[in-house]
Amino acid sequence: MKATIAFIRDRFERFNAQMFGGELPWLPIGLSRARTFVGMCSFKRRRFLGGGVEHYDFKLRISERFDLSESELEDTIIHEMIHYYIGVHQWRDTSAHGRLFRRLMADINERFGREVSVSHRSTKGQREQLVDGSARYRVVAVVRFRDGRVGIKVLPRQSQRILYYYCQVGGHRDVAHVALYMTHDAFFNRFPNSSSLKVHFVSEEELRLPLKGAKVIGVEGNMLSM
């Protein structure tokens, strides 16, 4: 199931009474189209002249992109409510998911049979739901490092930017080889398209099938050749 405002409000009210003693004030609830998180409790900070810090203007957002089980969606809401509970009381924790958060989470899991976890980011499996499966041609740089690692970069289809990336990355002392390919395999749709000097590390096995049938792009001087 996917999140709806009505579902989130219903569970917030229910869990507030059941698990948080009704101490949580109502807060704005919204849906997100985020791919990188399932739930988020955001807030603002203000510092006082005496050095204190106050958290305020809390908002709860749940991504509607993910198809979760009812239990997973409920646990996501509870996770964010723990953050809200700590923030409303202006308590300080050792980190975002520090000792206080973990103690509250463990208590809720034990008392109410929940499976709330520390992770509040989307899982690899959930992100796979969002991958565009359509075929489209992409220019892909495969970067092999001297230490055996392999990275890939999806590049803009502009000769000048492709050549710039090829020369800059290929000239790095840690890089053994850069190969360029033109491919329409949907595997590469999950990676951002840019000419920033970064790579996404993958395994040789992951690349074996996606690069099967890909066209090699040669570099001769300042020219690209297919």
mmCIF file of C-alpha atoms in Angstrom:
data_model
loop_
_atom_site.group_PDB
_atom_site.id
_atom_site.type_symbol
_atom_site.label_atom_id
_atom_site.label_comp_id
_atom_site.label_asym_id
_atom_site.label_seq_id
_atom_site.Cartn_x
_atom_site.Cartn_y
_atom_site.Cartn_z
ATOM 1 C CA MET A 1 0.000 0.000 0.000
ATOM 2 C CA LYS A 2 1.036 3.586 -0.527
ATOM 3 C CA ALA A 3 0.787 6.325 2.056
ATOM 4 C CA THR A 4 -2.219 8.637 2.189
ATOM 5 C CA ILE A 5 -2.855 11.638 4.411
ATOM 6 C CA ALA A 6 -5.902 9.942 5.926
ATOM 7 C CA PHE A 7 -3.924 6.812 6.841
ATOM 8 C CA ILE A 8 -1.055 8.796 8.378
ATOM 9 C CA ARG A 9 -3.418 10.951 10.442
ATOM 10 C CA ASP A 10 -5.334 7.929 11.681
ATOM 11 C CA ARG A 11 -2.176 6.091 12.742
ATOM 12 C CA PHE A 12 -0.615 9.211 14.247
ATOM 13 C CA GLU A 13 -3.648 9.703 16.478
ATOM 14 C CA ARG A 14 -3.775 6.027 17.401
ATOM 15 C CA PHE A 15 -0.068 5.649 18.172
ATOM 16 C CA ASN A 16 0.089 8.958 20.015
ATOM 17 C CA ALA A 17 -2.511 7.716 22.495
ATOM 18 C CA GLN A 18 -1.168 4.172 22.613
ATOM 19 C CA MET A 19 2.602 4.679 22.725
ATOM 20 C CA PHE A 20 3.336 8.317 23.560
ATOM 21 C CA GLY A 21 0.789 9.055 26.279
ATOM 22 C CA GLY A 22 -1.038 11.549 24.058
ATOM 23 C CA GLU A 23 1.846 13.999 24.567
ATOM 24 C CA LEU A 24 2.466 14.766 20.913
ATOM 25 C CA PRO A 25 0.790 17.951 19.630
ATOM 26 C CA TRP A 26 -0.794 17.778 16.207
ATOM 27 C CA LEU A 27 1.630 18.743 13.449
ATOM 28 C CA PRO A 28 1.403 19.366 9.700
ATOM 29 C CA ILE A 29 1.411 16.085 7.777
ATOM 30 C CA GLY A 30 2.289 15.858 4.110
ATOM 31 C CA LEU A 31 3.163 13.456 1.349
ATOM 32 C CA SER A 32 6.477 13.560 -0.468
ATOM 33 C CA ARG A 33 7.698 12.318 -3.825
ATOM 34 C CA ALA A 34 11.155 11.641 -2.401
ATOM 35 C CA ARG A 35 13.126 8.642 -3.584
ATOM 36 C CA THR A 36 15.790 8.758 -0.866
ATOM 37 C CA PHE A 37 13.674 8.500 2.280
ATOM 38 C CA VAL A 38 10.441 6.828 3.283
ATOM 39 C CA GLY A 39 9.629 9.076 6.224
ATOM 40 C CA MET A 40 11.018 12.295 7.687
ATOM 41 C CA CYS A 41 10.241 14.461 10.701
ATOM 42 C CA SER A 42 11.718 17.867 9.923
ATOM 43 C CA PHE A 43 12.055 20.879 12.196
ATOM 44 C CA LYS A 44 13.762 24.228 12.551
ATOM 45 C CA ARG A 45 16.306 25.313 15.159
ATOM 46 C CA ARG A 46 16.785 28.623 16.895
ATOM 47 C CA ARG A 47 19.575 29.555 19.236
ATOM 48 C CA PHE A 48 19.209 31.789 22.256
ATOM 49 C CA LEU A 49 21.731 34.352 23.467
ATOM 50 C CA GLY A 50 22.410 32.201 26.504
ATOM 51 C CA GLY A 51 23.511 29.347 24.270
ATOM 52 C CA GLY A 52 20.412 27.167 24.367
ATOM 53 C CA VAL A 53 18.790 25.642 21.284
ATOM 54 C CA GLU A 54 15.064 25.159 20.654
ATOM 55 C CA HIS A 55 13.479 22.874 18.068
ATOM 56 C CA TYR A 56 10.213 24.093 16.565
ATOM 57 C CA ASP A 57 8.007 24.072 13.461
ATOM 58 C CA PHE A 58 7.842 20.287 13.185
ATOM 59 C CA LYS A 59 6.487 18.638 10.049
ATOM 60 C CA LEU A 60 5.916 14.974 9.225
ATOM 61 C CA ARG A 61 6.372 13.787 5.640
ATOM 62 C CA ILE A 62 5.948 10.297 4.234
ATOM 63 C CA SER A 63 6.977 9.396 0.684
ATOM 64 C CA GLU A 64 4.131 8.140 -1.462
ATOM 65 C CA ARG A 65 6.497 6.630 -4.024
ATOM 66 C CA PHE A 66 6.951 3.363 -2.143
ATOM 67 C CA ASP A 67 4.559 0.432 -2.074
ATOM 68 C CA LEU A 68 4.892 -0.852 1.500
ATOM 69 C CA SER A 69 3.058 -3.352 3.622
ATOM 70 C CA GLU A 70 0.698 -1.819 6.175
ATOM 71 C CA SER A 71 3.043 -2.847 8.977
ATOM 72 C CA GLU A 72 6.076 -1.275 7.266
ATOM 73 C CA LEU A 73 4.217 1.970 6.753
ATOM 74 C CA GLU A 74 3.074 1.993 10.387
ATOM 75 C CA ASP A 75 6.615 1.352 11.632
ATOM 76 C CA THR A 76 7.848 4.226 9.465
ATOM 77 C CA ILE A 77 5.293 6.553 11.051
ATOM 78 C CA ILE A 78 6.272 5.365 14.554
ATOM 79 C CA HIS A 79 9.955 5.920 13.740
ATOM 80 C CA GLU A 80 9.281 9.549 12.846
ATOM 81 C CA MET A 81 7.037 9.974 15.886
ATOM 82 C CA ILE A 82 9.961 8.958 18.104
ATOM 83 C CA HIS A 83 12.001 11.752 16.544
ATOM 84 C CA TYR A 84 9.084 14.110 17.135
ATOM 85 C CA TYR A 85 8.705 12.948 20.757
ATOM 86 C CA ILE A 86 12.377 13.671 21.461
ATOM 87 C CA GLY A 87 12.171 17.022 19.684
ATOM 88 C CA VAL A 88 8.969 18.187 21.390
ATOM 89 C CA HIS A 89 10.567 17.579 24.788
ATOM 90 C CA GLN A 90 13.724 19.381 23.658
ATOM 91 C CA TRP A 91 15.825 16.419 24.759
ATOM 92 C CA ARG A 92 19.378 15.985 23.537
ATOM 93 C CA ASP A 93 20.520 12.683 22.125
ATOM 94 C CA THR A 94 24.016 11.437 21.334
ATOM 95 C CA SER A 95 23.203 11.434 17.594
ATOM 96 C CA ALA A 96 20.217 11.360 15.238
ATOM 97 C CA HIS A 97 19.633 7.733 16.228
ATOM 98 C CA GLY A 98 21.540 7.806 19.471
ATOM 99 C CA ARG A 99 21.086 6.089 22.810
ATOM 100 C CA LEU A 100 17.832 7.874 23.666
ATOM 101 C CA PHE A 101 16.223 7.128 20.301
ATOM 102 C CA ARG A 102 17.285 3.488 20.465
ATOM 103 C CA ARG A 103 15.992 3.094 24.019
ATOM 104 C CA LEU A 104 12.576 4.496 23.091
ATOM 105 C CA MET A 105 12.480 2.388 19.930
ATOM 106 C CA ALA A 106 13.400 -0.815 21.786
ATOM 107 C CA ASP A 107 10.743 -0.128 24.430
ATOM 108 C CA ILE A 108 8.029 0.370 21.791
ATOM 109 C CA ASN A 109 9.088 -2.734 19.886
ATOM 110 C CA GLU A 110 9.010 -4.841 23.042
ATOM 111 C CA ARG A 111 5.755 -3.508 24.498
ATOM 112 C CA PHE A 112 3.753 -3.310 21.284
ATOM 113 C CA GLY A 113 5.271 -6.038 19.130
ATOM 114 C CA ARG A 114 6.534 -3.605 16.525
ATOM 115 C CA GLU A 115 9.581 -3.877 14.248
ATOM 116 C CA VAL A 116 10.687 -0.254 14.129
ATOM 117 C CA SER A 117 14.301 -0.011 12.954
ATOM 118 C CA VAL A 118 16.989 2.626 13.112
ATOM 119 C CA SER A 119 17.137 3.040 9.353
ATOM 120 C CA HIS A 120 14.756 5.684 8.048
ATOM 121 C CA ARG A 121 16.086 5.654 4.494
ATOM 122 C CA SER A 122 14.654 3.747 1.608
ATOM 123 C CA THR A 123 16.075 0.253 1.199
ATOM 124 C CA LYS A 124 17.746 -0.968 -1.957
ATOM 125 C CA GLY A 125 14.685 -3.093 -2.697
ATOM 126 C CA GLN A 126 12.363 -0.123 -2.277
ATOM 127 C CA ARG A 127 14.510 2.029 -4.563
ATOM 128 C CA GLU A 128 14.357 -0.710 -7.182
ATOM 129 C CA GLN A 129 10.592 -0.068 -7.366
ATOM 130 C CA LEU A 130 11.342 3.388 -8.740
ATOM 131 C CA VAL A 131 13.762 2.484 -11.494
ATOM 132 C CA ASP A 132 12.639 3.614 -14.921
ATOM 133 C CA GLY A 133 12.506 0.487 -17.070
ATOM 134 C CA SER A 134 12.236 2.222 -20.439
ATOM 135 C CA ALA A 135 15.022 1.791 -23.003
ATOM 136 C CA ARG A 136 16.933 4.946 -23.860
ATOM 137 C CA TYR A 137 20.421 5.488 -25.167
ATOM 138 C CA ARG A 138 22.964 6.645 -22.622
ATOM 139 C CA VAL A 139 26.686 7.333 -22.671
ATOM 140 C CA VAL A 140 28.351 5.412 -19.858
ATOM 141 C CA ALA A 141 31.929 5.718 -18.649
ATOM 142 C CA VAL A 142 33.342 2.617 -16.970
ATOM 143 C CA VAL A 143 36.248 3.574 -14.734
ATOM 144 C CA ARG A 144 38.646 0.883 -13.562
ATOM 145 C CA PHE A 145 40.888 1.793 -10.666
ATOM 146 C CA ARG A 146 44.350 0.482 -9.941
ATOM 147 C CA ASP A 147 43.123 -1.065 -6.676
ATOM 148 C CA GLY A 148 40.615 -3.246 -8.560
ATOM 149 C CA ARG A 149 37.455 -1.210 -7.971
ATOM 150 C CA VAL A 150 35.079 -0.458 -10.826
ATOM 151 C CA GLY A 151 32.961 2.655 -11.117
ATOM 152 C CA ILE A 152 30.456 3.918 -13.657
ATOM 153 C CA LYS A 153 29.251 7.343 -14.658
ATOM 154 C CA VAL A 154 26.293 8.203 -16.899
ATOM 155 C CA LEU A 155 27.319 11.228 -18.940
ATOM 156 C CA PRO A 156 25.426 13.892 -20.901
ATOM 157 C CA ARG A 157 25.344 13.155 -24.629
ATOM 158 C CA GLN A 158 27.533 16.136 -25.451
ATOM 159 C CA SER A 159 30.943 15.471 -26.978
ATOM 160 C CA GLN A 160 32.722 18.263 -25.140
ATOM 161 C CA ARG A 161 31.511 17.136 -21.726
ATOM 162 C CA ILE A 162 32.206 13.467 -22.477
ATOM 163 C CA LEU A 163 35.765 14.277 -23.537
ATOM 164 C CA TYR A 164 36.302 16.480 -20.493
ATOM 165 C CA TYR A 165 35.240 13.681 -18.158
ATOM 166 C CA TYR A 166 37.307 11.103 -20.041
ATOM 167 C CA CYS A 167 40.461 13.211 -19.882
ATOM 168 C CA GLN A 168 40.076 14.438 -16.316
ATOM 169 C CA VAL A 169 39.211 11.097 -14.750
ATOM 170 C CA GLY A 170 41.491 9.076 -17.015
ATOM 171 C CA GLY A 171 44.422 11.239 -16.002
ATOM 172 C CA HIS A 172 43.968 10.636 -12.284
ATOM 173 C CA ARG A 173 46.823 8.699 -10.685
ATOM 174 C CA ASP A 174 44.442 6.152 -9.129
ATOM 175 C CA VAL A 175 42.706 5.333 -12.417
ATOM 176 C CA ALA A 176 43.997 2.529 -14.613
ATOM 177 C CA HIS A 177 41.568 2.836 -17.519
ATOM 178 C CA VAL A 178 38.388 4.601 -18.677
ATOM 179 C CA ALA A 179 36.131 3.050 -21.334
ATOM 180 C CA LEU A 180 33.132 4.761 -22.945
ATOM 181 C CA TYR A 181 30.002 2.969 -24.121
ATOM 182 C CA MET A 182 26.713 3.803 -25.780
ATOM 183 C CA THR A 183 23.961 1.580 -24.370
ATOM 184 C CA HIS A 184 20.180 1.495 -24.026
ATOM 185 C CA ASP A 185 20.110 -0.998 -21.128
ATOM 186 C CA ALA A 186 17.635 0.121 -18.420
ATOM 187 C CA PHE A 187 20.150 -0.822 -15.690
ATOM 188 C CA PHE A 188 21.772 2.580 -16.143
ATOM 189 C CA ASN A 189 18.509 4.510 -15.703
ATOM 190 C CA ARG A 190 18.947 4.399 -11.926
ATOM 191 C CA PHE A 191 22.111 6.514 -12.016
ATOM 192 C CA PRO A 192 22.085 10.322 -12.291
ATOM 193 C CA ASN A 193 23.186 11.947 -15.527
ATOM 194 C CA SER A 194 25.896 14.577 -15.070
ATOM 195 C CA SER A 195 29.510 15.376 -15.890
ATOM 196 C CA SER A 196 30.654 15.811 -12.289
ATOM 197 C CA LEU A 197 33.907 13.963 -11.636
ATOM 198 C CA LYS A 198 32.341 11.181 -9.592
ATOM 199 C CA VAL A 199 31.650 7.487 -10.048
ATOM 200 C CA HIS A 200 29.177 4.991 -8.637
ATOM 201 C CA PHE A 201 30.971 1.845 -7.588
ATOM 202 C CA VAL A 202 29.613 -1.443 -8.896
ATOM 203 C CA SER A 203 30.911 -4.978 -9.363
ATOM 204 C CA GLU A 204 32.137 -6.524 -12.589
ATOM 205 C CA GLU A 205 29.310 -9.036 -12.339
ATOM 206 C CA GLU A 206 26.687 -6.279 -12.179
ATOM 207 C CA LEU A 207 28.061 -4.803 -15.419
ATOM 208 C CA ARG A 208 28.422 -8.021 -17.379
ATOM 209 C CA LEU A 209 24.856 -8.206 -18.741
ATOM 210 C CA PRO A 210 24.085 -4.440 -18.984
ATOM 211 C CA LEU A 211 27.165 -3.906 -21.173
ATOM 212 C CA LYS A 212 26.471 -6.893 -23.386
ATOM 213 C CA GLY A 213 25.808 -5.491 -26.856
ATOM 214 C CA ALA A 214 26.840 -1.955 -25.888
ATOM 215 C CA LYS A 215 28.701 0.054 -28.530
ATOM 216 C CA VAL A 216 32.237 1.082 -27.632
ATOM 217 C CA ILE A 217 33.004 4.776 -28.103
ATOM 218 C CA GLY A 218 36.581 5.402 -29.138
ATOM 219 C CA VAL A 219 38.588 8.533 -28.417
ATOM 220 C CA GLU A 220 41.020 9.796 -31.031
ATOM 221 C CA GLY A 221 42.643 13.057 -30.119
ATOM 222 C CA ASN A 222 39.779 15.420 -29.342
ATOM 223 C CA MET A 223 37.210 13.402 -31.267
ATOM 224 C CA LEU A 224 34.794 10.619 -30.335
ATOM 225 C CA SER A 225 34.279 7.708 -32.703
ATOM 226 C CA MET A 226 31.788 4.866 -32.676
#
